[in-house]
């Protein structure tokens, strides 16, 4: 019997922000791969993110919680996965400060559950299998004014989110060393682009500027983040998935550092133009609010290894990417409306009313 697909890949968290871009890229670029999106559809998971490819013959959705061992084992039996690209996570630092245990459950126990499935179902033939763990630069902690995170920077997480991601990274490498599971890992900086849930800085500010609501800047807005267009991250995952060396981690970032306040001013300027408002109108909405506890000062990724070894580099300049992103949000009002009604309102109230 000939196999219908050359590879069957479980993508966890494929209904989220980055996962949906990864699935879109792989499903269209590799028609011979079968992409099985295993997602619990938490508040951050949205099947609408994949509306354009949901009818593709090489795409399947499975509602599954990665902490549910029976369900995960059932999927491994059903599909005999060749690879896992693991993106499912609780991903928001502010939520991790409100409820750390939810992060331990999904990010640590969920990851170990997936690794146990690989161990069980791949034990007779590890050759040709791959567990790809998508992680974050936040595991490295905070930089001062100078320097960059490299793959050798010691882990030093400060938030419950980054502590849970650091723990999951260690489990991935431990399963590689102990059980011989083929793994690759990447640690990426802050992503931006379409389909980003509007509790994170950029989509929250776009939504608030559009609705002339206050723009809550934590502390003095001096924290620095290194921003990468999400489609460039998906391209990096593609390259690392196909060419990354077994047992290695790769840093992903755009050498694109911005102070939060400067970024918010830039967004205000872009949106004043697009909305036909006099320049400076939106910036008047900026409101300084109480800082995030344990707020990391600066992230900056050195992506030299990925560039030199695998030839990846970012494709977009930041202002171009931001304009594209703003256009997407302005053109997709319904998408925003669906997710900002209901629970989002409660979250927003709890997060910002007391600040
Ligand atoms: P997201 O919050 O937008 O999406 C997470 C997805 O995981 C959602 O679809 C959600 O339904 C799903 N999920 C959550 N808990 C689950 C569970 N228990 N079982 C199954 N599915 C579950 O996250 P994102 O921003 O797309 O991030 C994806 C990954 O990339 C995460 O691992 C995150 O740590 C990492 N990362 C994110 C960024 C960023 O800037 N967003 C940067 C670097 C790394
Ligand atoms: O660095 C990679 C990480 O980037 C990912 O691992 C995380 O999943 C992702 O959420 C992101 O984490 P950050 O905490 O950096 O992203 P966030 O968008 O929450 O915040 C970006 C910066 O903006 C941070 O310094 C806090 C600040 N901020 C955020 C919000 C939501 C504000 O000033 N005001 C806000 O309302």
Coordinates of C-alpha atoms and ligand atoms in Angstrom, one line a residue:
X1 CA 0.0 0.0 0.0
X2 CA 1.4 3.4 -0.9
X3 CA 1.3 6.0 1.9
X4 CA -0.9 9.0 1.1
X5 CA 1.5 11.5 2.8
X6 CA 5.3 11.5 3.0
X7 CA 5.2 12.8 6.6
X8 CA 2.5 13.1 9.3
X9 CA 3.2 15.9 11.7
X10 CA 1.4 16.8 15.0
X11 CA 1.4 20.5 15.5
X12 CA 0.3 21.4 19.0
X13 CA -1.2 24.8 19.6
X14 CA -1.9 25.3 15.9
X15 CA -5.0 27.4 16.5
X16 CA -3.0 30.1 18.3
X17 CA -1.0 33.0 17.0
X18 CA 2.3 31.5 15.9
X19 CA 0.9 28.0 15.4
X20 CA -1.6 29.1 12.8
X21 CA 1.2 30.7 10.8
X22 CA 3.3 27.6 11.0
X23 CA 0.4 25.4 9.8
X24 CA -0.5 27.8 7.0
X25 CA 3.1 27.8 5.8
X26 CA 3.6 24.0 6.0
X27 CA 0.2 23.1 4.6
X28 CA 0.7 25.2 1.5
X29 CA 4.4 24.7 1.0
X30 CA 4.4 20.9 1.6
X31 CA 1.3 19.3 0.1
X32 CA 2.8 15.9 0.7
X33 CA 2.8 16.5 4.5
X34 CA -0.2 15.8 6.7
X35 CA -0.6 18.5 9.4
X36 CA -2.6 17.4 12.4
X37 CA -3.4 20.4 14.6
X38 CA -3.8 19.3 18.2
X39 CA -5.2 22.2 20.1
X40 CA -7.4 22.4 23.3
X41 CA -8.9 25.7 22.0
X42 CA -8.3 27.7 25.2
X43 CA -9.2 31.4 25.2
X44 CA -6.1 31.9 23.0
X45 CA -7.0 29.2 20.4
X46 CA -9.2 30.3 17.6
X47 CA -10.2 28.0 14.7
X48 CA -11.0 31.2 12.6
X49 CA -7.2 31.7 12.5
X50 CA -7.1 28.8 9.9
X51 CA -10.3 29.4 8.0
X52 CA -8.4 29.8 4.7
X53 CA -6.7 26.4 4.9
X54 CA -9.2 24.3 6.9
X55 CA -10.5 22.6 3.7
X56 CA -7.0 21.6 2.6
X57 CA -6.8 17.8 2.1
X58 CA -3.5 17.7 4.1
X59 CA -4.9 19.5 7.2
X60 CA -6.8 17.9 10.1
X61 CA -8.0 19.5 13.3
X62 CA -8.1 17.4 16.6
X63 CA -9.4 19.1 19.8
X64 CA -6.9 17.8 22.3
X65 CA -5.4 18.9 25.6
X66 CA -1.7 18.1 25.7
X67 CA -2.0 17.3 29.5
X68 CA -4.5 14.5 28.7
X69 CA -2.3 11.5 28.3
X70 CA -5.0 9.1 27.1
X71 CA -6.0 11.5 24.3
X72 CA -2.4 12.2 23.2
X73 CA -1.6 8.5 23.1
X74 CA -4.8 7.9 21.1
X75 CA -3.7 10.4 18.5
X76 CA -0.2 8.9 18.3
X77 CA -1.9 5.5 17.6
X78 CA -4.3 6.9 15.1
X79 CA -1.8 8.9 13.1
X80 CA 1.6 7.3 13.7
X81 CA 3.3 10.7 13.7
X82 CA 6.7 11.1 12.2
X83 CA 7.3 14.4 14.0
X84 CA 5.8 16.8 16.5
X85 CA 6.1 20.6 16.3
X86 CA 5.2 21.7 19.8
X87 CA 3.8 25.2 20.2
X88 CA 0.9 24.7 22.6
X89 CA 1.5 26.7 25.7
X90 CA 0.1 29.2 28.1
X91 CA 2.0 32.1 26.6
X92 CA 1.1 35.4 28.4
X93 CA 3.4 36.6 31.2
X94 CA 0.7 38.7 32.9
X95 CA -1.7 35.7 33.1
X96 CA 1.2 33.7 34.6
X97 CA 1.4 36.2 37.4
X98 CA -2.3 35.8 38.1
X99 CA -2.3 31.9 37.9
X100 CA 1.1 30.2 37.8
X101 CA -0.2 26.7 38.2
X102 CA -2.0 26.8 34.8
X103 CA 1.4 27.4 33.3
X104 CA 3.0 24.5 35.1
X105 CA 0.2 22.2 33.9
X106 CA 0.3 23.1 30.2
X107 CA 3.9 24.1 29.7
X108 CA 5.6 21.5 31.9
X109 CA 3.2 18.6 32.3
X110 CA 1.8 19.0 28.8
X111 CA 5.3 19.0 27.3
X112 CA 6.4 15.9 29.3
X113 CA 3.1 14.1 28.3
X114 CA 4.1 14.7 24.7
X115 CA 7.6 13.5 25.2
X116 CA 6.3 10.4 26.9
X117 CA 4.2 9.7 23.9
X118 CA 7.3 10.0 21.6
X119 CA 9.2 7.7 24.0
X120 CA 6.4 5.1 23.9
X121 CA 5.5 5.2 20.2
X122 CA 8.9 5.9 18.7
X123 CA 11.0 3.5 20.9
X124 CA 11.5 0.9 18.2
X125 CA 12.5 3.3 15.5
X126 CA 13.7 6.8 16.5
X127 CA 15.4 7.2 13.1
X128 CA 13.6 9.8 11.0
X129 CA 11.5 11.1 13.9
X130 CA 11.7 14.6 15.4
X131 CA 10.3 16.5 18.4
X132 CA 10.6 20.2 17.7
X133 CA 10.1 22.3 20.8
X134 CA 9.2 26.0 20.2
X135 CA 10.5 28.1 23.1
X136 CA 11.2 31.6 24.0
X137 CA 14.1 34.0 24.7
X138 CA 12.5 34.8 28.1
X139 CA 14.2 31.7 29.6
X140 CA 17.5 33.7 29.5
X141 CA 16.1 36.3 31.9
X142 CA 16.9 40.0 31.5
X143 CA 19.8 41.9 29.8
X144 CA 21.3 45.2 30.9
X145 CA 21.9 48.0 28.5
X146 CA 24.4 45.9 26.4
X147 CA 24.9 42.3 25.1
X148 CA 22.8 39.7 23.4
X149 CA 21.3 36.3 24.3
X150 CA 23.2 33.5 22.6
X151 CA 22.5 29.7 22.8
X152 CA 25.1 29.6 25.6
X153 CA 23.5 32.2 27.9
X154 CA 22.7 30.5 31.2
X155 CA 19.0 30.2 31.9
X156 CA 17.7 32.7 34.4
X157 CA 13.8 33.0 34.2
X158 CA 12.0 35.6 36.3
X159 CA 8.3 35.1 35.6
X160 CA 6.1 32.0 36.2
X161 CA 5.7 31.9 32.4
X162 CA 9.4 31.9 31.7
X163 CA 10.1 29.5 34.5
X164 CA 7.6 27.0 33.1
X165 CA 9.1 27.4 29.6
X166 CA 12.7 27.0 31.0
X167 CA 11.5 23.8 32.7
X168 CA 10.0 22.4 29.6
X169 CA 13.2 23.2 27.6
X170 CA 15.2 21.2 30.2
X171 CA 12.8 18.2 29.9
X172 CA 13.1 18.2 26.1
X173 CA 16.9 18.1 26.3
X174 CA 16.8 15.5 29.1
X175 CA 14.6 13.2 27.0
X176 CA 17.0 13.6 24.2
X177 CA 20.0 12.7 26.4
X178 CA 18.2 9.9 28.4
X179 CA 15.9 8.2 25.8
X180 CA 17.6 9.2 22.6
X181 CA 14.5 11.1 21.3
X182 CA 15.6 13.3 18.3
X183 CA 14.9 16.9 19.2
X184 CA 15.5 20.4 18.0
X185 CA 14.5 23.6 19.9
X186 CA 14.3 27.2 19.1
X187 CA 14.2 30.2 21.4
X188 CA 12.6 33.2 19.7
X189 CA 12.1 36.9 20.6
X190 CA 8.8 38.8 20.6
X191 CA 6.6 38.1 17.6
X192 CA 4.1 40.4 15.9
X193 CA 1.7 40.1 13.0
X194 CA -1.8 39.1 12.1
X195 CA -4.0 36.9 14.3
X196 CA -2.2 38.0 17.5
X197 CA -4.4 37.9 20.6
X198 CA -5.1 41.5 21.7
X199 CA -3.9 41.0 25.3
X200 CA -0.3 41.3 24.1
X201 CA 1.3 44.7 23.6
X202 CA 1.0 45.4 19.9
X203 CA -2.5 44.1 19.1
X204 CA -3.8 45.6 22.4
X205 CA -2.4 49.0 21.5
X206 CA -3.8 48.8 17.9
X207 CA -7.2 47.9 19.2
X208 CA -7.2 50.6 21.9
X209 CA -5.9 53.3 19.5
X210 CA -8.6 52.4 17.0
X211 CA -11.3 52.7 19.8
X212 CA -9.6 55.8 21.3
X213 CA -9.1 54.0 24.6
X214 CA -6.2 54.7 27.1
X215 CA -2.9 53.1 26.0
X216 CA -1.6 51.4 29.2
X217 CA 2.3 51.6 29.2
X218 CA 3.8 49.6 32.1
X219 CA 6.2 51.7 34.3
X220 CA 8.0 54.3 32.3
X221 CA 7.9 52.3 29.0
X222 CA 11.7 51.8 29.1
X223 CA 11.7 48.1 28.7
X224 CA 13.2 46.8 25.5
X225 CA 11.9 44.0 23.3
X226 CA 13.3 42.5 20.1
X227 CA 10.5 42.2 17.6
X228 CA 10.2 39.7 14.8
X229 CA 7.5 39.4 12.1
X230 CA 5.6 36.2 12.8
X231 CA 5.9 34.9 9.3
X232 CA 9.7 35.2 9.6
X233 CA 9.5 33.1 12.7
X234 CA 7.4 30.4 10.8
X235 CA 10.1 30.4 8.1
X236 CA 12.8 29.9 10.8
X237 CA 10.8 27.0 12.1
X238 CA 10.6 25.5 8.6
X239 CA 14.4 25.8 8.2
X240 CA 15.2 24.4 11.6
X241 CA 12.7 21.6 11.2
X242 CA 14.3 20.4 8.0
X243 CA 18.0 21.3 8.6
X244 CA 18.5 21.8 12.3
X245 CA 21.0 19.4 14.0
X246 CA 19.7 16.8 16.4
X247 CA 20.0 17.9 20.0
X248 CA 20.6 21.6 19.1
X249 CA 18.9 24.8 20.0
X250 CA 18.7 27.9 17.8
X251 CA 18.0 31.5 18.8
X252 CA 15.6 33.3 16.5
X253 CA 15.4 37.1 16.4
X254 CA 15.4 40.1 14.1
X255 CA 18.1 42.4 15.6
X256 CA 15.2 44.8 16.1
X257 CA 15.2 46.3 19.5
X258 CA 12.5 48.8 20.6
X259 CA 11.8 50.5 23.8
X260 CA 8.1 50.0 24.6
X261 CA 7.3 53.7 24.6
X262 CA 9.0 54.4 21.3
X263 CA 7.1 51.5 19.8
X264 CA 3.8 52.8 21.1
X265 CA 4.6 56.3 19.7
X266 CA 5.4 54.7 16.3
X267 CA 2.1 52.8 16.3
X268 CA 0.2 56.0 17.2
X269 CA 1.9 57.7 14.2
X270 CA 1.1 54.9 11.8
X271 CA -2.5 54.7 13.0
X272 CA -3.1 58.5 12.9
X273 CA -2.2 58.4 9.3
X274 CA -4.3 55.4 8.4
X275 CA -7.3 56.6 10.4
X276 CA -7.0 60.2 9.0
X277 CA -6.5 61.7 12.5
X278 CA -4.3 64.8 13.0
X279 CA -0.7 63.7 13.9
X280 CA -0.3 63.4 17.7
X281 CA -4.0 62.6 18.4
X282 CA -3.5 58.9 19.4
X283 CA -0.3 59.6 21.4
X284 CA -2.5 61.7 23.8
X285 CA -4.1 58.4 24.9
X286 CA -0.8 57.1 26.4
X287 CA -1.3 56.4 30.1
X288 CA 1.5 55.2 32.4
X289 CA 0.3 52.4 34.7
X290 CA 1.8 50.3 37.5
X291 CA 4.7 48.2 36.3
X292 CA 4.6 44.4 35.8
X293 CA 6.1 42.7 38.8
X294 CA 9.5 41.1 37.9
X295 CA 9.5 43.0 34.6
X296 CA 12.5 42.0 32.5
X297 CA 14.3 45.1 31.3
X298 CA 15.7 44.1 28.0
X299 CA 15.6 41.1 25.6
X300 CA 17.9 41.0 22.5
X301 CA 18.6 37.9 20.5
X302 CA 21.9 37.0 18.7
X303 CA 20.6 34.8 15.8
X304 CA 24.1 34.3 14.3
X305 CA 24.0 30.6 14.6
X306 CA 20.8 30.2 12.7
X307 CA 22.0 32.6 10.1
X308 CA 25.5 31.0 9.6
X309 CA 24.5 27.4 10.0
X310 CA 21.1 27.3 8.3
X311 CA 21.0 30.5 6.2
X312 CA 17.9 32.1 7.8
X313 CA 17.5 35.8 8.1
X314 CA 14.4 38.0 8.6
X315 CA 12.7 39.2 5.4
X316 CA 10.9 42.4 6.6
X317 CA 11.8 45.8 7.9
X318 CA 9.9 46.6 11.1
X319 CA 8.0 49.6 9.9
X320 CA 6.8 47.6 6.8
X321 CA 5.8 44.7 9.0
X322 CA 4.0 47.0 11.5
X323 CA 2.0 48.7 8.7
X324 CA 1.0 45.3 7.3
X325 CA -0.1 44.3 10.8
X326 CA -2.1 47.4 11.4
X327 CA -3.8 47.0 8.0
X328 CA -4.7 43.4 8.9
X329 CA -6.4 44.5 12.1
X330 CA -8.2 47.3 10.4
X331 CA -9.4 44.9 7.7
X332 CA -10.5 42.2 10.1
X333 CA -12.8 44.0 12.5
X334 CA -15.0 40.9 12.9
X335 CA -12.1 38.7 14.0
X336 CA -11.2 41.3 16.7
X337 CA -14.9 41.7 17.7
X338 CA -15.3 37.9 18.2
X339 CA -12.5 37.6 20.6
X340 CA -12.8 40.9 22.5
X341 CA -16.4 40.3 23.5
X342 CA -17.2 38.1 26.5
X343 CA -14.3 36.9 28.6
X344 CA -11.8 39.4 27.2
X345 CA -13.8 42.2 28.9
X346 CA -13.4 40.5 32.3
X347 CA -9.7 39.9 31.8
X348 CA -9.2 43.5 30.7
X349 CA -11.0 44.7 33.8
X350 CA -9.0 42.5 36.2
X351 CA -5.7 43.3 34.6
X352 CA -6.0 47.1 34.1
X353 CA -8.6 48.5 36.5
X354 CA -6.4 48.4 39.6
X355 CA -3.2 49.6 37.9
Ligands
LIG1 P1 -0.9 31.6 21.8 O1 -1.3 31.8 23.3 O2 -1.4 32.6 20.8 O3 -1.5 30.2 21.4 C1 -1.3 29.0 22.2 C2 -2.1 27.9 21.6 O4 -2.0 26.8 22.4 C3 -3.6 28.2 21.6 O5 -4.2 27.8 20.3 C4 -4.2 27.4 22.7 O6 -5.5 27.0 22.5 C5 -3.2 26.2 22.7 N1 -3.2 25.6 24.1 C6 -3.0 26.2 25.3 N2 -3.0 25.2 26.2 C7 -3.2 24.0 25.6 C8 -3.3 22.7 26.1 N3 -3.2 22.4 27.4 N4 -3.4 21.7 25.2 C9 -3.5 22.0 23.8 N5 -3.5 23.2 23.4 C10 -3.3 24.2 24.2 O7 0.7 31.4 21.8 P2 1.7 31.9 20.7 O8 2.0 33.3 21.0 O9 1.2 31.5 19.4 O10 3.0 31.1 21.2 C11 3.2 29.8 20.6 C12 4.5 29.2 21.2 O11 5.5 30.0 20.9 C13 4.5 29.1 22.7 O12 5.1 27.9 23.1 C14 5.3 30.3 23.2 O13 5.9 30.0 24.4 C15 6.2 30.4 22.1 N6 6.7 31.8 21.8 C16 5.9 32.8 21.6 C17 6.4 34.1 21.3 C18 5.5 35.3 21.0 O14 6.0 36.4 20.9 N7 4.2 35.1 21.0 C19 7.8 34.3 21.1 C20 8.6 33.2 21.4 C21 8.1 31.9 21.7
LIG2 O1 10.1 37.4 24.2 C1 9.2 36.4 23.8 C2 7.9 36.5 24.6 O2 7.2 37.6 24.1 C3 7.0 35.3 24.4 O3 7.7 34.1 24.9 C4 5.7 35.5 25.1 O4 4.8 34.4 24.8 C5 5.0 36.7 24.5 O5 3.8 37.0 25.2 C6 6.0 37.9 24.7 O6 6.2 38.2 26.1 P1 6.2 39.8 26.6 O7 5.9 39.8 28.0 O8 7.5 40.4 26.2 O9 5.0 40.4 25.7 P2 3.8 41.4 26.0 O10 3.2 41.7 24.7 O11 2.9 40.9 27.1 O12 4.6 42.7 26.5 C7 5.6 43.3 25.7 C8 6.2 44.5 26.5 O13 5.1 45.5 26.7 C9 6.5 44.1 27.9 O14 7.7 44.9 28.3 C10 5.3 44.6 28.8 C11 4.8 45.8 28.0 N1 3.3 46.0 28.1 C12 2.5 44.9 27.8 C13 1.1 45.1 27.8 C14 0.2 43.9 27.5 C15 2.8 47.2 28.4 O15 3.6 48.2 28.6 N2 1.5 47.4 28.4 C16 0.6 46.4 28.2 O16 -0.6 46.6 28.2

